[in-house]
Amino acid sequence: MSGLVMPPSDAEVLARRDEIVAALRAIVPGEGVISDDAEMRVYETDGLTAYRQVPFVVVLPETVDQVARVLRYCHDNGVKVVPRGAGTSLSGGALPLADGVLMSMMKFNRVLDIDFDNRVAVVQPGVTNLGITRAVEHRGFYYAPDPSSQIACSIGGNVAENAGGVHCLKYGLTTNNVLGVELVTIEGEVVRIGGRHLDAEGYDLLGLVVGSEGMLGVVTEVTVRLLKQPDTARAILIGFPTNDDAGTCVADVIGAGIIPGGMEMMDRPAIHAAEDFVHAGYPLDVEALLIVELDGPKAEVDHLLERVGAIAKANNAAHIRVSETEAERLSFWAGRKAAFPAVGRISPDYMCMDGTIPRKALPHVLTRMQEMAASYGLGVANVFHAGDGNLHPLILYDANIPGDLDKAEDFGADILKLCVEVGGVLTGEHGVGVEKRDLMGEMFNGVDMDHQIRVKCAFDAKQLLNPGKVFPTLNSCAELGRMHVHKGQMPFPDIPRF
Amino acid sequence: MTDRFKPTDEKDVEALVAYALAEKTPLELWSGGSKRSIGRPPQTEYGVDLSALSGINDYDPAELVLTAKAATPLAEIETLLEENNQMLAFEPADLGPLLGEEAGKGTLAGLYGTNFAGSRRLQAGAVRDHALGIRAVSGRGEIFKSGGRVMKNVTGYDLTKGLSGSWGTLAVLTELTFKTLPKPETATTLVVHGLTPETAAIAMAAAMGSSSEVSGAAHLPADVAGGFGVDGLGAGATVMRLEGFGPSVEARAGMLAEVLRPFGLAERLDAPTTATLWRAISCARPFAADTSLPLWRISVAPTDGPAVAAAVKAQAPGAKAIFDWAGGLVWLMLPGGDPMVEAVRGAVAEAGGGHATLIRADAGTRAAVPVFQPQPAALANLARRLKDQFDPAGILNPGRMGR
């Protein structure tokens, strides 16, 4: 593990391990508690495999009551808890703690209700993202957010991370597609926020919970919005001689009032890696490739394909291909969707970054990234959600070469700093986790972060849920609670007063 | 008479909150003031008129993003967006006239602080879904920011959503960044006449469950249908809006008419009439005629809307309803002075849950009954703790939301 500092283990908790395991077994009987080191090893990491830690103990509750009782026990006994869904986080959101109970929610795997009239589904958190669509597609509905890991990732994890995907340009992220949750607090209280109606009453606690990376509570039920599948979807594949041309084309498409279902871009190294891997028929003599997918009624798709084609030509497109069949559309996507494993074939290791930038900064950022790659002596391939400016640079390195991982991490940090410098953000959809935790200061000052931590204090004053994630330092809630008030004269003589 | 302050910038606001903290004196906050009469009446010594925190800081049409000082009038923003053929897609509604205020007083902060979206909420999301970033001064007298100026951002907790709809009780907003979207090229409305609310809800569910991409679905019963400024709706109208590129709208109109055929022949309204109609629906215009009557804004599952209205009407025969959001948003106006709190909230609970806000009532009533939907104890506890974290001295709009 390179340089990552996690909260210090609580020696008292470590010493009480047998007693704690026994207490958990009393709540979750049978095979729901795993305490054997070898068996716990499958939980030692998530999608961010550079970091590993065997958990203190693993618990797999099956009922909301068990979740509540485990959390209440941990709260009363000062034991940390790390919630986990499918374990596909790319930012280390489910990285265990040596003194923390790892709570896997994967036994909560049922679709509870599908209400087509109100276009919602109520599901348990362990249901996979794609599992929701599978449950409703026979009536022509789907769940829109589609992270690349959608076959495996759970909706509970999607809520924790506010997962995105290709479709969120047009249909929004998880936060825009979740109507309600049932949440268990660390104190073991079960609360329901929102439901089948739009907009929860009172404070927008739902908005806070989505994307809180498992630090505010454990989600035990999710109500999601369903959408009707579009009648038609077709894609257009466009190759450009320069990144500038591709970037301008993206801006012009949006500028024309067209919000495609998806608009993805790949740079030269990514195009070559993908084409060598899946033979999608990508042109190899271009610097940048755009895949624009248009969905909706056939008349709309036909109309917009024509308009996007014209915009592409006006931006010096060297290759234009429109999918004529569903098979062809899927083949366009095959290369993009396989981009990560494809890059895995050309490099022993790679690190996937996730920043967002204003679209107009794209050519500048790509140029700077190549310059940085040269100075670090590492390769970089880029795939990204061009429509919303969400970059996924893949840094190529070899973990067997001493110092290469450190170099790759430094390079990644420099890329994210560059994103912030041009007006963007550290993470668009993967979450902060442990990966970007120590970069939070690039975007937020201490007061900004303290106000975020105050939300944590409202939900979890003892800071037992998933500590060590998101915030570089988790100031104690007692310290944050102090007020420094200065008595005296009215300090604002300049404010007009009536 | 309340003393009033008029800060001119964020530094002024910071100083003012610091003063209020030192003096332990609560503040009532407003910007345009169009929705000032919603919530429990303030009992504060000082009022803070934030309207001077106004002006658009940065608008980048190509990036679909606009940053403005919090109290920037909505009218100014909409004029600028119009020039660039863009819009705030959640469809801001001007609720001032419902509350006895003149039209056009709304501000960006007022929209964000209430999270009240218009008819397109159904398709495009609420105000909070379009907010990208904020700057604010918390009740601790500290300036902080959250979010950014890009569409996709999961960096840290989402305070930009967390503070939306908090009615000025957690922080004083000083700057807001919103996502803008291209205006649809054209629009049309399909009208089916003479349905009951129950049948209308079924028709709207069928429309929403089709791939015709409906961007507004409302039922306007006969006793209110004359009040929307559009002729020919008198017998009660179920209206559905389609927006987008010309060829697409034409194709979808044909598709939707087929879906609606079992419910009656659908008439078409042109684009200008569509614009007039939906502006009126978003702000429940017929209920602005008599501002002395109590008015509720109720959110339930769309298919539950008619049952909620019917249950209240059974106890108050003169009650009138407008159903927006495919039936899920019920504007319910009562015939007399009694807001019938138990009946309304009881009907919502009976129907399967949701929430009811008493948008309009005299000050005495608002002081006596919970204007906002009371929450179960565990949830109310979390909300109270959040308030304590952001405004530990209870100086920002105390009591307005009931806490």
Coordinates of C-alpha atoms in Angstrom, one line a residue, chain B residues 87-391:
Chain B
M87 CA -33.9 27.7 -20.2
L88 CA -33.9 26.4 -16.6
A89 CA -35.5 23.0 -17.5
F90 CA -37.3 22.4 -14.2
E91 CA -39.7 25.2 -15.2
P92 CA -39.6 27.9 -12.6
A93 CA -43.1 28.8 -11.4
D94 CA -44.0 32.3 -10.2
L95 CA -46.0 31.6 -7.1
G96 CA -46.2 35.3 -5.9
P97 CA -49.7 35.9 -7.3
L98 CA -51.0 32.8 -5.4
L99 CA -49.8 34.5 -2.2
G100 CA -51.2 38.0 -3.0
E101 CA -47.9 39.3 -4.2
E102 CA -47.4 41.0 -7.6
A103 CA -46.0 38.8 -10.4
G104 CA -42.3 38.7 -11.3
K105 CA -40.7 39.1 -7.9
G106 CA -39.1 35.7 -7.8
T107 CA -35.4 35.2 -7.4
L108 CA -32.9 32.3 -7.9
A109 CA -32.5 31.9 -4.2
G110 CA -36.2 31.7 -3.7
L111 CA -36.4 28.8 -6.2
Y112 CA -33.5 27.0 -4.6
G113 CA -34.6 27.6 -1.1
T114 CA -38.1 26.2 -1.7
N115 CA -37.2 23.6 -4.4
F116 CA -40.6 24.2 -5.9
A117 CA -40.4 23.2 -9.6
G118 CA -43.1 23.6 -12.2
S119 CA -44.8 21.2 -14.5
R120 CA -41.7 19.9 -16.2
R121 CA -40.5 18.5 -12.9
L122 CA -42.1 15.3 -14.0
Q123 CA -39.6 14.8 -16.8
A124 CA -36.7 17.0 -16.1
G125 CA -36.3 16.9 -12.3
A126 CA -36.7 19.4 -9.4
V127 CA -34.8 22.7 -8.9
R128 CA -32.2 20.8 -6.9
D129 CA -31.5 18.5 -9.8
H130 CA -30.3 21.5 -11.8
A131 CA -28.3 23.2 -9.1
L132 CA -24.5 22.6 -9.6
G133 CA -22.9 24.6 -6.9
I134 CA -23.5 27.1 -4.1
R135 CA -21.8 29.7 -1.9
A136 CA -23.3 30.5 1.4
V137 CA -22.8 31.8 4.9
S138 CA -23.9 29.2 7.5
G139 CA -25.5 30.0 10.8
R140 CA -22.0 29.7 12.3
G141 CA -21.1 32.9 10.4
E142 CA -18.7 31.1 8.1
I143 CA -18.6 31.4 4.3
F144 CA -18.4 28.0 2.5
K145 CA -18.9 26.6 -0.9
S146 CA -20.1 23.3 -2.4
G147 CA -20.2 21.7 -5.8
G148 CA -18.8 23.3 -8.9
R149 CA -19.6 24.4 -12.4
V150 CA -19.6 21.0 -14.2
M151 CA -22.5 18.6 -14.8
K152 CA -21.0 15.6 -13.3
N153 CA -19.5 15.9 -9.8
V154 CA -19.3 13.6 -6.9
T155 CA -16.5 15.3 -5.0
G156 CA -17.5 15.3 -1.3
Y157 CA -20.9 15.4 0.2
D158 CA -23.6 17.0 -2.0
L159 CA -24.4 20.1 0.1
T160 CA -25.7 21.7 -3.0
K161 CA -28.7 19.3 -2.8
G162 CA -28.7 19.2 1.0
L163 CA -29.4 22.9 1.4
S164 CA -32.0 23.0 -1.3
G165 CA -35.5 23.3 0.0
S166 CA -34.2 24.4 3.4
W167 CA -36.1 27.7 3.4
G168 CA -33.2 29.8 4.7
T169 CA -33.0 27.8 7.9
L170 CA -29.5 26.4 7.4
A171 CA -27.5 29.1 5.6
V172 CA -27.8 32.4 3.8
L173 CA -27.2 31.7 0.1
T174 CA -25.0 34.2 -1.6
E175 CA -24.3 32.6 -5.0
L176 CA -25.8 29.8 -7.0
T177 CA -24.7 27.9 -10.1
F178 CA -27.3 26.2 -12.3
K179 CA -27.3 23.9 -15.2
T180 CA -29.1 25.4 -18.2
L181 CA -30.5 23.5 -21.2
P182 CA -31.5 24.2 -24.8
K183 CA -35.1 25.3 -25.2
P184 CA -37.1 22.8 -27.2
E185 CA -37.5 23.8 -30.8
T186 CA -41.3 23.4 -30.6
A187 CA -44.1 22.2 -28.4
T188 CA -47.7 21.0 -28.6
T189 CA -50.4 19.9 -26.1
L190 CA -52.8 17.1 -26.5
V191 CA -56.2 17.7 -24.8
V192 CA -58.7 15.1 -23.8
H193 CA -62.0 16.5 -22.6
G194 CA -64.4 15.5 -19.9
L195 CA -62.5 12.9 -17.9
T196 CA -63.0 12.4 -14.2
P197 CA -59.8 12.8 -12.1
E198 CA -59.7 9.1 -11.6
T199 CA -59.9 8.3 -15.3
A200 CA -57.5 11.1 -16.1
A201 CA -54.9 9.6 -13.7
I202 CA -55.2 6.3 -15.6
A203 CA -54.8 8.2 -19.0
M204 CA -51.8 10.1 -17.7
A205 CA -50.2 6.9 -16.4
A206 CA -50.7 5.3 -19.9
A207 CA -49.2 8.4 -21.5
M208 CA -46.2 8.5 -19.1
G209 CA -45.7 4.8 -19.7
S210 CA -45.5 5.2 -23.4
S211 CA -42.4 6.2 -25.3
S212 CA -43.9 9.6 -26.4
E213 CA -41.8 11.5 -23.8
V214 CA -44.4 13.6 -22.2
S215 CA -42.9 16.7 -20.6
G216 CA -46.1 17.8 -18.7
A217 CA -49.3 16.0 -17.7
A218 CA -52.1 17.7 -15.9
H219 CA -55.8 17.3 -15.2
L220 CA -57.8 20.5 -14.9
P221 CA -61.3 19.7 -13.6
A222 CA -64.3 21.6 -14.9
D223 CA -64.5 23.9 -11.8
V224 CA -61.1 25.4 -12.5
A225 CA -60.5 24.8 -16.2
G226 CA -61.7 28.3 -17.2
G227 CA -58.9 29.9 -15.2
F228 CA -55.9 29.0 -17.3
G229 CA -56.2 31.7 -20.0
V230 CA -56.9 29.1 -22.7
D231 CA -60.3 28.8 -24.4
G232 CA -62.2 25.6 -24.8
L233 CA -61.1 23.8 -21.6
G234 CA -64.3 24.5 -19.8
A235 CA -65.7 21.0 -19.5
G236 CA -62.6 19.8 -17.7
A237 CA -59.4 19.0 -19.6
T238 CA -56.6 16.4 -19.3
V239 CA -53.6 18.0 -21.0
M240 CA -50.3 16.5 -22.0
R241 CA -47.3 18.4 -23.4
L242 CA -44.8 17.2 -26.0
E243 CA -41.6 19.2 -26.6
G244 CA -38.6 18.8 -28.9
F245 CA -37.5 18.9 -32.5
G246 CA -40.3 19.5 -35.0
P247 CA -40.3 16.0 -36.7
S248 CA -40.0 14.3 -33.3
V249 CA -42.9 16.2 -31.8
E250 CA -45.1 15.4 -34.8
A251 CA -44.3 11.7 -34.6
R252 CA -44.9 11.6 -30.9
A253 CA -48.1 13.5 -31.1
G254 CA -49.4 10.7 -33.4
M255 CA -48.1 8.1 -31.0
L256 CA -49.7 9.7 -28.0
A257 CA -53.0 10.2 -29.6
E258 CA -53.1 6.5 -30.2
V259 CA -52.3 5.8 -26.5
L260 CA -55.1 8.2 -25.5
R261 CA -57.7 7.0 -28.0
P262 CA -59.5 4.8 -25.4
F263 CA -60.0 7.9 -23.3
G264 CA -61.4 10.1 -26.1
L265 CA -60.3 12.1 -29.1
A266 CA -57.3 14.2 -28.4
E267 CA -57.3 17.8 -29.6
R268 CA -54.0 19.6 -30.4
L269 CA -52.9 23.0 -29.1
D270 CA -50.3 25.0 -30.9
A271 CA -46.9 26.1 -29.5
P272 CA -47.9 29.6 -28.3
T273 CA -51.1 28.3 -26.6
T274 CA -49.0 25.5 -25.1
A275 CA -46.7 28.1 -23.6
T276 CA -49.5 30.1 -22.1
L277 CA -51.3 27.0 -20.7
W278 CA -48.3 25.5 -19.0
R279 CA -47.1 28.7 -17.4
A280 CA -50.6 28.9 -15.9
I281 CA -50.6 25.3 -14.7
S282 CA -47.1 25.6 -13.2
C283 CA -48.3 28.5 -11.0
A284 CA -51.8 27.1 -10.3
R285 CA -53.2 30.3 -11.7
P286 CA -56.9 29.8 -11.0
F287 CA -56.2 29.7 -7.3
A288 CA -54.7 33.2 -7.4
A289 CA -58.2 34.7 -7.9
D290 CA -59.1 34.6 -4.2
T291 CA -56.0 34.7 -2.0
S292 CA -58.1 34.5 1.2
L293 CA -58.8 30.8 0.9
P294 CA -56.4 28.2 2.3
L295 CA -54.3 26.4 -0.4
W296 CA -52.4 23.1 -0.1
R297 CA -49.5 21.8 -2.3
I298 CA -49.5 18.0 -2.0
S299 CA -47.0 15.5 -3.4
V300 CA -48.1 11.9 -3.6
A301 CA -47.6 9.0 -6.0
P302 CA -49.3 10.1 -9.3
T303 CA -52.0 7.4 -9.2
D304 CA -52.9 8.5 -5.6
G305 CA -53.7 12.2 -6.4
P306 CA -57.4 11.8 -7.2
A307 CA -58.1 9.8 -4.1
V308 CA -56.5 12.4 -1.8
A309 CA -58.6 15.2 -3.4
A310 CA -61.7 13.1 -3.2
A311 CA -61.2 12.3 0.4
V312 CA -60.9 15.9 1.3
K313 CA -63.8 17.0 -0.9
A314 CA -66.0 14.5 0.9
Q315 CA -65.5 16.6 4.0
A316 CA -65.3 20.0 2.3
P317 CA -67.6 19.8 -0.8
G318 CA -66.5 23.2 -2.2
A319 CA -62.8 22.2 -2.3
K320 CA -61.2 22.6 -5.8
A321 CA -58.1 20.7 -7.1
I322 CA -55.6 21.0 -9.9
F323 CA -53.6 17.9 -10.7
D324 CA -50.1 18.3 -12.1
W325 CA -47.2 15.9 -12.4
A326 CA -49.5 13.2 -13.9
G327 CA -51.6 13.4 -10.8
G328 CA -48.8 13.4 -8.2
L329 CA -48.9 17.2 -7.5
V330 CA -52.2 18.2 -6.1
W331 CA -53.0 21.9 -5.6
L332 CA -56.0 21.9 -3.3
M333 CA -58.0 25.0 -2.4
L334 CA -60.5 24.8 0.4
P335 CA -63.8 26.7 0.4
G336 CA -63.6 28.3 3.9
G337 CA -61.1 29.6 6.4
D338 CA -60.5 26.2 8.0
P339 CA -57.3 24.6 6.5
M340 CA -58.6 21.1 7.5
V341 CA -55.1 20.0 8.4
E342 CA -56.1 16.6 9.8
A343 CA -58.3 15.8 6.8
V344 CA -55.7 16.7 4.3
R345 CA -52.7 15.0 6.0
G346 CA -55.0 12.0 6.9
A347 CA -55.9 11.6 3.2
V348 CA -52.3 11.7 2.2
A349 CA -51.4 9.0 4.7
E350 CA -54.4 6.9 3.8
A351 CA -53.4 7.1 0.1
G352 CA -50.0 5.7 0.8
G353 CA -47.9 8.6 1.9
G354 CA -46.3 11.8 0.5
H355 CA -46.4 15.3 1.9
A356 CA -48.7 18.2 2.2
T357 CA -47.6 21.9 2.6
L358 CA -50.1 24.6 3.6
I359 CA -48.9 27.1 1.0
R360 CA -51.5 29.8 1.9
A361 CA -53.2 30.6 5.1
D362 CA -53.5 33.6 7.3
A363 CA -50.7 34.3 9.8
G364 CA -52.8 33.2 12.8
T365 CA -53.4 29.8 11.2
R366 CA -49.7 29.5 10.1
A367 CA -48.6 30.1 13.7
A368 CA -51.0 27.5 15.0
V369 CA -50.7 24.5 12.7
P370 CA -47.7 22.8 11.1
V371 CA -47.4 24.3 7.6
F372 CA -44.8 21.7 6.5
Q373 CA -45.5 18.0 6.7
P374 CA -44.5 16.7 10.2
Q375 CA -42.0 14.0 10.1
P376 CA -41.7 10.7 12.0
A377 CA -39.6 11.0 15.1
A378 CA -36.4 9.4 13.8
L379 CA -36.4 11.5 10.7
A380 CA -37.3 14.7 12.5
N381 CA -34.4 14.0 14.8
L382 CA -32.0 13.9 11.9
A383 CA -33.4 17.1 10.5
R384 CA -33.1 18.8 13.9
R385 CA -29.4 17.7 14.2
L386 CA -28.7 19.0 10.8
K387 CA -30.2 22.4 11.8
D388 CA -28.1 22.3 15.0
Q389 CA -24.9 21.7 13.0
F390 CA -25.5 24.5 10.5
D391 CA -27.2 27.0 12.7

